[in-house]
Amino acid sequence: MAKPIGSSTSSKNEKECAELVQVSWLEVTGVTRKLSASTCQITYQLSLEKGASGWTGAPVFLMAKVGKKGKYKWKKLEVEKLTRDPTDFPSEADPFGVEIANDQPDKRLYFGLYEVWSGRWKQGLKVYKAKSRSEPNPGFDFIMFIYIYNEEVGAFLFLLNKGVGKNYLKYIIPFF
């Protein structure tokens, strides 16, 4: 963590984030509570640190589905175009939305940011938050998982409980 989530030592001018120092496998996933909206847009706030590498040509995808058994909808993202400033990705000009059918029995939204195919080492991506907009509920609680795999160290799972106006790091779980 570049700045521990909820850290009392972080400056109000600094944004808290998770920074990928060196990974070969990226999964930043989440699930919402049951939604009552007909559509939901998903955005991650990201940036690339100076000296970031490994992202050019790496197929990074934003994926989402409604219900655990739902069919994924996806969008390829060009992460290498990010700057050092936290940016909503994809942008409002090119949003990523998912429709929620009225007859859908499981109305939870499962979503994620993935790069697990290239096998290349990547570094310098900063993940600030995942956001969703739905009508009629403009904000709702969700749980976000950041699963990072490094062949030399093993894997770590960061479990964050995020809600409207809240941002808490819950667990850091090492896997070997």
PDB file of N, CA and C in Angstrom, residues 113-175:
ATOM      1  N   LEU A 113     -11.035  -5.684 -12.641  1.00  0.00           N
ATOM      2  CA  LEU A 113     -10.004  -5.187 -13.547  1.00  0.00           C
ATOM      3  C   LEU A 113      -8.961  -6.301 -13.600  1.00  0.00           C
ATOM      4  N   TYR A 114      -8.656  -6.813 -14.799  1.00  0.00           N
ATOM      5  CA  TYR A 114      -7.822  -8.001 -14.932  1.00  0.00           C
ATOM      6  C   TYR A 114      -6.705  -7.819 -15.952  1.00  0.00           C
ATOM      7  N   GLU A 115      -5.536  -8.372 -15.646  1.00  0.00           N
ATOM      8  CA  GLU A 115      -4.462  -8.603 -16.607  1.00  0.00           C
ATOM      9  C   GLU A 115      -3.758  -9.851 -16.105  1.00  0.00           C
ATOM     10  N   VAL A 116      -4.168 -10.980 -16.644  1.00  0.00           N
ATOM     11  CA  VAL A 116      -3.638 -12.267 -16.201  1.00  0.00           C
ATOM     12  C   VAL A 116      -3.119 -13.097 -17.375  1.00  0.00           C
ATOM     13  N   TRP A 117      -3.060 -12.509 -18.562  1.00  0.00           N
ATOM     14  CA  TRP A 117      -2.770 -13.273 -19.763  1.00  0.00           C
ATOM     15  C   TRP A 117      -1.341 -13.107 -20.275  1.00  0.00           C
ATOM     16  N   SER A 118      -0.726 -11.958 -20.092  1.00  0.00           N
ATOM     17  CA  SER A 118       0.563 -11.703 -20.742  1.00  0.00           C
ATOM     18  C   SER A 118       1.721 -12.442 -20.072  1.00  0.00           C
ATOM     19  N   GLY A 119       1.652 -12.650 -18.766  1.00  0.00           N
ATOM     20  CA  GLY A 119       2.748 -13.284 -18.040  1.00  0.00           C
ATOM     21  C   GLY A 119       3.956 -12.380 -17.872  1.00  0.00           C
ATOM     22  N   ARG A 120       3.827 -11.118 -18.273  1.00  0.00           N
ATOM     23  CA  ARG A 120       4.940 -10.169 -18.153  1.00  0.00           C
ATOM     24  C   ARG A 120       4.901  -9.479 -16.789  1.00  0.00           C
ATOM     25  N   TRP A 121       6.079  -9.040 -16.356  1.00  0.00           N
ATOM     26  CA  TRP A 121       6.165  -8.271 -15.122  1.00  0.00           C
ATOM     27  C   TRP A 121       5.701  -6.850 -15.393  1.00  0.00           C
ATOM     28  N   LYS A 122       4.893  -6.323 -14.478  1.00  0.00           N
ATOM     29  CA  LYS A 122       4.350  -4.979 -14.592  1.00  0.00           C
ATOM     30  C   LYS A 122       4.564  -4.255 -13.279  1.00  0.00           C
ATOM     31  N   GLN A 123       4.705  -2.932 -13.368  1.00  0.00           N
ATOM     32  CA  GLN A 123       4.866  -2.144 -12.150  1.00  0.00           C
ATOM     33  C   GLN A 123       4.346  -0.734 -12.372  1.00  0.00           C
ATOM     34  N   GLY A 124       4.066  -0.053 -11.259  1.00  0.00           N
ATOM     35  CA  GLY A 124       3.753   1.368 -11.300  1.00  0.00           C
ATOM     36  C   GLY A 124       2.291   1.739 -11.434  1.00  0.00           C
ATOM     37  N   LEU A 125       1.384   0.767 -11.491  1.00  0.00           N
ATOM     38  CA  LEU A 125      -0.046   1.100 -11.548  1.00  0.00           C
ATOM     39  C   LEU A 125      -0.529   1.411 -10.140  1.00  0.00           C
ATOM     40  N   LYS A 126      -1.247   2.513  -9.986  1.00  0.00           N
ATOM     41  CA  LYS A 126      -1.851   2.863  -8.701  1.00  0.00           C
ATOM     42  C   LYS A 126      -3.359   2.735  -8.822  1.00  0.00           C
ATOM     43  N   VAL A 127      -3.967   2.049  -7.851  1.00  0.00           N
ATOM     44  CA  VAL A 127      -5.412   1.852  -7.795  1.00  0.00           C
ATOM     45  C   VAL A 127      -5.929   2.633  -6.594  1.00  0.00           C
ATOM     46  N   TYR A 128      -6.748   3.660  -6.856  1.00  0.00           N
ATOM     47  CA  TYR A 128      -7.272   4.504  -5.786  1.00  0.00           C
ATOM     48  C   TYR A 128      -8.618   4.008  -5.302  1.00  0.00           C
ATOM     49  N   LYS A 129      -9.504   3.701  -6.243  1.00  0.00           N
ATOM     50  CA  LYS A 129     -10.817   3.211  -5.853  1.00  0.00           C
ATOM     51  C   LYS A 129     -11.569   2.717  -7.072  1.00  0.00           C
ATOM     52  N   ALA A 130     -12.619   1.972  -6.790  1.00  0.00           N
ATOM     53  CA  ALA A 130     -13.572   1.572  -7.814  1.00  0.00           C
ATOM     54  C   ALA A 130     -14.853   2.326  -7.505  1.00  0.00           C
ATOM     55  N   LYS A 131     -15.502   2.827  -8.545  1.00  0.00           N
ATOM     56  CA  LYS A 131     -16.737   3.576  -8.344  1.00  0.00           C
ATOM     57  C   LYS A 131     -17.825   2.971  -9.206  1.00  0.00           C
ATOM     58  N   SER A 132     -19.038   3.116  -8.744  1.00  0.00           N
ATOM     59  CA  SER A 132     -20.175   2.683  -9.530  1.00  0.00           C
ATOM     60  C   SER A 132     -21.253   3.749  -9.432  1.00  0.00           C
ATOM     61  N   ARG A 133     -21.957   3.895 -10.523  1.00  0.00           N
ATOM     62  CA  ARG A 133     -23.100   4.806 -10.536  1.00  0.00           C
ATOM     63  C   ARG A 133     -24.284   4.032 -11.051  1.00  0.00           C
ATOM     64  N   SER A 134     -25.344   4.106 -10.287  1.00  0.00           N
ATOM     65  CA  SER A 134     -26.563   3.432 -10.708  1.00  0.00           C
ATOM     66  C   SER A 134     -27.738   4.342 -10.410  1.00  0.00           C
ATOM     67  N   GLU A 135     -28.785   4.145 -11.128  1.00  0.00           N
ATOM     68  CA  GLU A 135     -30.019   4.880 -10.875  1.00  0.00           C
ATOM     69  C   GLU A 135     -31.030   3.890 -10.361  1.00  0.00           C
ATOM     70  N   PRO A 136     -31.760   4.170  -9.302  1.00  0.00           N
ATOM     71  CA  PRO A 136     -31.852   5.428  -8.577  1.00  0.00           C
ATOM     72  C   PRO A 136     -30.866   5.570  -7.428  1.00  0.00           C
ATOM     73  N   ASN A 137     -29.969   4.599  -7.190  1.00  0.00           N
ATOM     74  CA  ASN A 137     -29.025   4.662  -6.070  1.00  0.00           C
ATOM     75  C   ASN A 137     -27.677   5.150  -6.563  1.00  0.00           C
ATOM     76  N   PRO A 138     -27.286   6.425  -6.340  1.00  0.00           N
ATOM     77  CA  PRO A 138     -26.030   6.937  -6.876  1.00  0.00           C
ATOM     78  C   PRO A 138     -24.787   6.352  -6.219  1.00  0.00           C
ATOM     79  N   GLY A 139     -24.898   5.772  -5.067  1.00  0.00           N
ATOM     80  CA  GLY A 139     -23.752   5.167  -4.398  1.00  0.00           C
ATOM     81  C   GLY A 139     -24.223   4.042  -3.511  1.00  0.00           C
ATOM     82  N   PHE A 140     -23.402   2.997  -3.352  1.00  0.00           N
ATOM     83  CA  PHE A 140     -23.789   1.893  -2.504  1.00  0.00           C
ATOM     84  C   PHE A 140     -22.544   1.199  -1.996  1.00  0.00           C
ATOM     85  N   ASP A 141     -22.710   0.412  -0.947  1.00  0.00           N
ATOM     86  CA  ASP A 141     -21.592  -0.324  -0.367  1.00  0.00           C
ATOM     87  C   ASP A 141     -21.203  -1.484  -1.269  1.00  0.00           C
ATOM     88  N   PHE A 142     -19.934  -1.795  -1.284  1.00  0.00           N
ATOM     89  CA  PHE A 142     -19.453  -2.988  -1.953  1.00  0.00           C
ATOM     90  C   PHE A 142     -18.158  -3.415  -1.294  1.00  0.00           C
ATOM     91  N   ILE A 143     -17.747  -4.606  -1.605  1.00  0.00           N
ATOM     92  CA  ILE A 143     -16.480  -5.130  -1.112  1.00  0.00           C
ATOM     93  C   ILE A 143     -15.562  -5.264  -2.315  1.00  0.00           C
ATOM     94  N   MET A 144     -14.331  -4.791  -2.192  1.00  0.00           N
ATOM     95  CA  MET A 144     -13.380  -4.890  -3.295  1.00  0.00           C
ATOM     96  C   MET A 144     -12.202  -5.745  -2.856  1.00  0.00           C
ATOM     97  N   PHE A 145     -11.795  -6.666  -3.722  1.00  0.00           N
ATOM     98  CA  PHE A 145     -10.663  -7.540  -3.475  1.00  0.00           C
ATOM     99  C   PHE A 145      -9.547  -7.147  -4.430  1.00  0.00           C
ATOM    100  N   ILE A 146      -8.353  -7.012  -3.929  1.00  0.00           N
ATOM    101  CA  ILE A 146      -7.184  -6.798  -4.785  1.00  0.00           C
ATOM    102  C   ILE A 146      -6.319  -8.029  -4.613  1.00  0.00           C
ATOM    103  N   TYR A 147      -6.256  -8.840  -5.650  1.00  0.00           N
ATOM    104  CA  TYR A 147      -5.478 -10.074  -5.626  1.00  0.00           C
ATOM    105  C   TYR A 147      -4.245  -9.846  -6.477  1.00  0.00           C
ATOM    106  N   ILE A 148      -3.090  -9.937  -5.882  1.00  0.00           N
ATOM    107  CA  ILE A 148      -1.839  -9.675  -6.572  1.00  0.00           C
ATOM    108  C   ILE A 148      -0.972 -10.926  -6.484  1.00  0.00           C
ATOM    109  N   TYR A 149      -0.476 -11.362  -7.631  1.00  0.00           N
ATOM    110  CA  TYR A 149       0.359 -12.560  -7.676  1.00  0.00           C
ATOM    111  C   TYR A 149       1.761 -12.210  -8.157  1.00  0.00           C
ATOM    112  N   ASN A 150       2.734 -12.665  -7.434  1.00  0.00           N
ATOM    113  CA  ASN A 150       4.134 -12.484  -7.777  1.00  0.00           C
ATOM    114  C   ASN A 150       4.781 -13.851  -7.636  1.00  0.00           C
ATOM    115  N   GLU A 151       5.395 -14.379  -8.712  1.00  0.00           N
ATOM    116  CA  GLU A 151       5.943 -15.734  -8.697  1.00  0.00           C
ATOM    117  C   GLU A 151       6.999 -15.941  -7.617  1.00  0.00           C
ATOM    118  N   GLU A 152       7.772 -14.916  -7.310  1.00  0.00           N
ATOM    119  CA  GLU A 152       8.841 -15.062  -6.327  1.00  0.00           C
ATOM    120  C   GLU A 152       8.331 -15.009  -4.894  1.00  0.00           C
ATOM    121  N   VAL A 153       7.322 -14.216  -4.646  1.00  0.00           N
ATOM    122  CA  VAL A 153       6.850 -13.998  -3.277  1.00  0.00           C
ATOM    123  C   VAL A 153       5.606 -14.815  -2.962  1.00  0.00           C
ATOM    124  N   GLY A 154       4.768 -15.078  -3.941  1.00  0.00           N
ATOM    125  CA  GLY A 154       3.490 -15.722  -3.709  1.00  0.00           C
ATOM    126  C   GLY A 154       2.389 -14.745  -4.055  1.00  0.00           C
ATOM    127  N   ALA A 155       1.282 -14.855  -3.380  1.00  0.00           N
ATOM    128  CA  ALA A 155       0.149 -13.985  -3.696  1.00  0.00           C
ATOM    129  C   ALA A 155      -0.365 -13.324  -2.429  1.00  0.00           C
ATOM    130  N   PHE A 156      -0.955 -12.169  -2.613  1.00  0.00           N
ATOM    131  CA  PHE A 156      -1.570 -11.451  -1.509  1.00  0.00           C
ATOM    132  C   PHE A 156      -2.978 -11.062  -1.898  1.00  0.00           C
ATOM    133  N   LEU A 157      -3.883 -11.162  -0.964  1.00  0.00           N
ATOM    134  CA  LEU A 157      -5.261 -10.751  -1.177  1.00  0.00           C
ATOM    135  C   LEU A 157      -5.556  -9.617  -0.211  1.00  0.00           C
ATOM    136  N   PHE A 158      -5.879  -8.445  -0.749  1.00  0.00           N
ATOM    137  CA  PHE A 158      -6.269  -7.308   0.066  1.00  0.00           C
ATOM    138  C   PHE A 158      -7.785  -7.245   0.023  1.00  0.00           C
ATOM    139  N   LEU A 159      -8.438  -7.248   1.161  1.00  0.00           N
ATOM    140  CA  LEU A 159      -9.889  -7.176   1.231  1.00  0.00           C
ATOM    141  C   LEU A 159     -10.261  -5.817   1.789  1.00  0.00           C
ATOM    142  N   LEU A 160     -10.944  -5.022   0.982  1.00  0.00           N
ATOM    143  CA  LEU A 160     -11.352  -3.692   1.406  1.00  0.00           C
ATOM    144  C   LEU A 160     -12.857  -3.625   1.497  1.00  0.00           C
ATOM    145  N   ASN A 161     -13.360  -3.074   2.578  1.00  0.00           N
ATOM    146  CA  ASN A 161     -14.783  -2.840   2.716  1.00  0.00           C
ATOM    147  C   ASN A 161     -14.999  -1.378   2.389  1.00  0.00           C
ATOM    148  N   LYS A 162     -15.667  -1.116   1.291  1.00  0.00           N
ATOM    149  CA  LYS A 162     -15.812   0.258   0.835  1.00  0.00           C
ATOM    150  C   LYS A 162     -17.294   0.599   0.845  1.00  0.00           C
ATOM    151  N   GLY A 163     -17.590   1.790   1.252  1.00  0.00           N
ATOM    152  CA  GLY A 163     -18.950   2.256   1.241  1.00  0.00           C
ATOM    153  C   GLY A 163     -18.983   3.735   0.982  1.00  0.00           C
ATOM    154  N   VAL A 164     -20.164   4.265   0.921  1.00  0.00           N
ATOM    155  CA  VAL A 164     -20.318   5.689   0.671  1.00  0.00           C
ATOM    156  C   VAL A 164     -19.704   6.441   1.842  1.00  0.00           C
ATOM    157  N   GLY A 165     -18.629   7.198   1.568  1.00  0.00           N
ATOM    158  CA  GLY A 165     -17.965   7.980   2.607  1.00  0.00           C
ATOM    159  C   GLY A 165     -17.057   7.171   3.515  1.00  0.00           C
ATOM    160  N   LYS A 166     -16.837   5.884   3.206  1.00  0.00           N
ATOM    161  CA  LYS A 166     -15.990   5.042   4.043  1.00  0.00           C
ATOM    162  C   LYS A 166     -14.913   4.409   3.181  1.00  0.00           C
ATOM    163  N   ASN A 167     -13.803   4.045   3.796  1.00  0.00           N
ATOM    164  CA  ASN A 167     -12.708   3.409   3.070  1.00  0.00           C
ATOM    165  C   ASN A 167     -11.851   2.677   4.096  1.00  0.00           C
ATOM    166  N   TYR A 168     -12.070   1.394   4.289  1.00  0.00           N
ATOM    167  CA  TYR A 168     -11.378   0.663   5.340  1.00  0.00           C
ATOM    168  C   TYR A 168     -10.641  -0.538   4.778  1.00  0.00           C
ATOM    169  N   LEU A 169      -9.362  -0.662   5.125  1.00  0.00           N
ATOM    170  CA  LEU A 169      -8.630  -1.881   4.805  1.00  0.00           C
ATOM    171  C   LEU A 169      -9.008  -2.910   5.857  1.00  0.00           C
ATOM    172  N   LYS A 170      -9.515  -4.046   5.411  1.00  0.00           N
ATOM    173  CA  LYS A 170      -9.952  -5.063   6.354  1.00  0.00           C
ATOM    174  C   LYS A 170      -8.890  -6.126   6.591  1.00  0.00           C
ATOM    175  N   TYR A 171      -8.348  -6.737   5.546  1.00  0.00           N
ATOM    176  CA  TYR A 171      -7.417  -7.824   5.719  1.00  0.00           C
ATOM    177  C   TYR A 171      -6.342  -7.784   4.646  1.00  0.00           C
ATOM    178  N   ILE A 172      -5.145  -8.200   5.013  1.00  0.00           N
ATOM    179  CA  ILE A 172      -4.111  -8.512   4.037  1.00  0.00           C
ATOM    180  C   ILE A 172      -3.770  -9.964   4.283  1.00  0.00           C
ATOM    181  N   ILE A 173      -4.010 -10.825   3.296  1.00  0.00           N
ATOM    182  CA  ILE A 173      -3.854 -12.254   3.460  1.00  0.00           C
ATOM    183  C   ILE A 173      -2.756 -12.749   2.524  1.00  0.00           C
ATOM    184  N   PRO A 174      -1.607 -13.214   3.041  1.00  0.00           N
ATOM    185  CA  PRO A 174      -0.583 -13.772   2.143  1.00  0.00           C
ATOM    186  C   PRO A 174      -0.905 -15.216   1.788  1.00  0.00           C
ATOM    187  N   PHE A 175      -0.659 -15.589   0.538  1.00  0.00           N
ATOM    188  CA  PHE A 175      -0.804 -16.968   0.072  1.00  0.00           C
ATOM    189  C   PHE A 175       0.554 -17.408  -0.453  1.00  0.00           C
TER     190      PHE A 175
END
